[in-house]
C-alpha positions as CSV (number, residue, x, y, z in Angstrom):
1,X,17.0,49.2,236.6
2,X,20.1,47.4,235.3
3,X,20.6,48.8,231.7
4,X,20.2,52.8,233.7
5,X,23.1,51.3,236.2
6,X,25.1,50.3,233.4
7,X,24.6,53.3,231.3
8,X,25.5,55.3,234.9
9,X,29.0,52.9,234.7
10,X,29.9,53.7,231.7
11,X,29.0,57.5,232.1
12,X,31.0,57.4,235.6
13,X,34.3,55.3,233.7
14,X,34.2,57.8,231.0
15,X,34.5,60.6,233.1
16,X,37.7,58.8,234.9
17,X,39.0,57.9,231.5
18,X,39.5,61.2,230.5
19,X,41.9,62.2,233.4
20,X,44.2,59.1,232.0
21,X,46.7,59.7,229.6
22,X,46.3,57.1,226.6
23,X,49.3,55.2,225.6
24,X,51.7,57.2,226.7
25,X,50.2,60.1,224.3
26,X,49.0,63.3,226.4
27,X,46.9,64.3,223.0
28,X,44.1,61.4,223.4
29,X,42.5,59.5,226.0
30,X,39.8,56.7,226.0
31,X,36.1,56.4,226.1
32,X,34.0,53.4,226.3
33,X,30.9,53.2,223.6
34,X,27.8,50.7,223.9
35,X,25.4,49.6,221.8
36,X,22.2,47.5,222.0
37,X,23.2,43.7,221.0
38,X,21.4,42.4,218.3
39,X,21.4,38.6,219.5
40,X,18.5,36.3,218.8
41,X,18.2,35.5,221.8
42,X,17.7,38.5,223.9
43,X,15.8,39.6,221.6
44,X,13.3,36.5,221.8
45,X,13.7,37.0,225.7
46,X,12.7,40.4,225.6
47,X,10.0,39.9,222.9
48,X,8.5,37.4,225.2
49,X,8.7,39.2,228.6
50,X,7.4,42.5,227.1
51,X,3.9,39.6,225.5
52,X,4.3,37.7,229.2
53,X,3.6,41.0,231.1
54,X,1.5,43.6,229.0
55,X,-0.4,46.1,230.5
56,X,0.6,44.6,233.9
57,X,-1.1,47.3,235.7
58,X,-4.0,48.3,234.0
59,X,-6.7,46.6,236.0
60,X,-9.6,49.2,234.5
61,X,-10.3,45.8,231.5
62,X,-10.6,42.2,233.0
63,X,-11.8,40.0,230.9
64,X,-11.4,36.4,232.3
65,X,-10.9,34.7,229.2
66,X,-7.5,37.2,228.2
67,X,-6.4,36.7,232.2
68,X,-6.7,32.9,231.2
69,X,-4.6,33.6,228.0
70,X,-2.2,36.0,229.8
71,X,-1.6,33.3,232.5
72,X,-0.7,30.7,230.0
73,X,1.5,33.0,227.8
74,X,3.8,33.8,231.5
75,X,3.9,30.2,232.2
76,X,5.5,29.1,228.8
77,X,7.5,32.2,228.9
78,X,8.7,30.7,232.6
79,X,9.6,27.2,231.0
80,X,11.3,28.5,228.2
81,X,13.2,30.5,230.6
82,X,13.7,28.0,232.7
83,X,14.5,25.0,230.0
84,X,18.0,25.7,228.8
85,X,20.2,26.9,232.1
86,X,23.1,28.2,230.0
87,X,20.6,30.3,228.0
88,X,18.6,31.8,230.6
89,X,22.2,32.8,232.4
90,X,22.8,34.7,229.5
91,X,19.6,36.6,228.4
92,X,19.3,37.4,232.1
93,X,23.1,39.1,232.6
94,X,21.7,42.7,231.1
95,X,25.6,43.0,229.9
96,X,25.1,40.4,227.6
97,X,22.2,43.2,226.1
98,X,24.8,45.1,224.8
99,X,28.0,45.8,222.6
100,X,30.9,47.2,224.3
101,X,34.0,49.0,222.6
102,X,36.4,51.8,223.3
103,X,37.4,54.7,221.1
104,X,40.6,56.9,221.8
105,X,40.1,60.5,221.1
106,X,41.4,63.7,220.6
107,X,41.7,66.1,223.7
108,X,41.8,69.2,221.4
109,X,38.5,68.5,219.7
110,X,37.4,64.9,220.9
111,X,37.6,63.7,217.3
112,X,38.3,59.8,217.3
113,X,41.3,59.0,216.3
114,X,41.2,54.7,216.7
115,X,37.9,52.7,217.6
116,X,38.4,49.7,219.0
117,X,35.6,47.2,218.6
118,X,36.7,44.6,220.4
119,X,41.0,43.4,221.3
120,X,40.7,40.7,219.1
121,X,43.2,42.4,216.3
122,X,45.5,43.9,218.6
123,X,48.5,42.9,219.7
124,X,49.1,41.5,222.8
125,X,51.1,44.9,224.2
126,X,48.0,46.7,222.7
127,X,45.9,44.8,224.4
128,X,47.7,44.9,227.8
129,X,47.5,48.8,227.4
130,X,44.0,49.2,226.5
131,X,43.3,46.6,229.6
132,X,45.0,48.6,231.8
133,X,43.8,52.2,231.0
134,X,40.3,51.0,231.2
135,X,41.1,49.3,234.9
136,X,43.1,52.6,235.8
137,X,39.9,54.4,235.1
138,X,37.6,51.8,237.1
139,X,39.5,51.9,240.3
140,X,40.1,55.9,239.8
141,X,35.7,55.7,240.0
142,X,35.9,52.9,242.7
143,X,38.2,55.0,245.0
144,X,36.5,58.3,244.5
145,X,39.4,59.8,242.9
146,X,37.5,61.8,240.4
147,X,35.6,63.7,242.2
148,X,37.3,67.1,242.6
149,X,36.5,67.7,245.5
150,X,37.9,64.5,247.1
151,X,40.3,63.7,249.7
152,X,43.3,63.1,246.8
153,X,44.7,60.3,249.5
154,X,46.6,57.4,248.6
155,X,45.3,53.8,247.6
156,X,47.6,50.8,247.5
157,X,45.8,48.4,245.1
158,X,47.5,45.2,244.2
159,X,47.1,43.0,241.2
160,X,48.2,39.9,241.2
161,X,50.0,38.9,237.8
162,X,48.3,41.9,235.9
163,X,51.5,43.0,234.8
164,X,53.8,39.8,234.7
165,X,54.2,39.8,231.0
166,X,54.5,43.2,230.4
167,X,57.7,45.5,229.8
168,X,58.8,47.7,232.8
169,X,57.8,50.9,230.8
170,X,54.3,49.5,230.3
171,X,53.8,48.5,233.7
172,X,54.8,51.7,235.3
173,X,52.2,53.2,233.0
């Protein structure tokens, strides 16, 4: 299911994150936090799938007149759904069901040290750097590099303009 595959990600990016040094600062490195988004509308949509599809399987009580009931209940759900195009893109994309932030922590003890709820207060340096730790970490997963028992080889990856407006030390980080 998507919210296990995403919980898997995370798990799998954490793991790469804490091979990567953290700004420059061999004491801390990064983990990524989720939480369950409390938005109106997901919670509508999921309030409304879970009334569209109860007891799905249980075929052991048919009662026409509920079947009758149930089948009206799925096909407003569907129109809902399928009334507002912009809206059903969102409650759909399972990332939209949760929060994301990052936290940078203490190796010694894995205390937190910052939490970062979102880049919005940052700076754009700051920013850049918690950007690029985080995609460190995803193509670290991506290429397998990881795992310990691996093939360390090398991987040429190019991004274009990732680094343009960053300072030479930054981008060599």
């Amino acid at each position: 299911n998507g919210e296990q595959e995403i919980k898997n990600a995370i798990y799998n990016l954490n793991t790469s994150l804490k091979k990567i040094v953290y700004e420059q600062n061999p004491d801390t490195y990064l983990q990524l936090e989720f939480s369950k988004n409390n938005d109106v509308r997901i919670n509508e949509f999921k309030t409304r799938l879970k009334n569209a599809i109860p007891n799905a399987f249980d075929l052991s009580t048919f009662d026409i007149k509920k079947e009758e009931e149930l089948f009206i209940t799925i096909k407003t759900f569907l129109e809902t759904v399928k009334a507002n195009d912009a809206n059903r893109k969102y409650v759909l994309d399972i990332r939209n069901w949760y929060n994301f932030a990052a936290s940078e922590n203490y190796k010694k003890d894995g205390s937190q040290k910052q939490f970062y709820p979102d880049s919005g207060s940052l700076s754009g340096g700051e920013k850049a750097k918690l950007t690029y730790t985080i995609l460190a970490s995803a193509i670290a997963y991506q290429f397998g590099l990881t795992q310990e028992d691996s093939n360390r080889s090398f991987r040429f990856a190019i991004i274009d303009e990732a680094f343009s407006k960053s300072d030479a030390a930054n981008s060599d980080y």
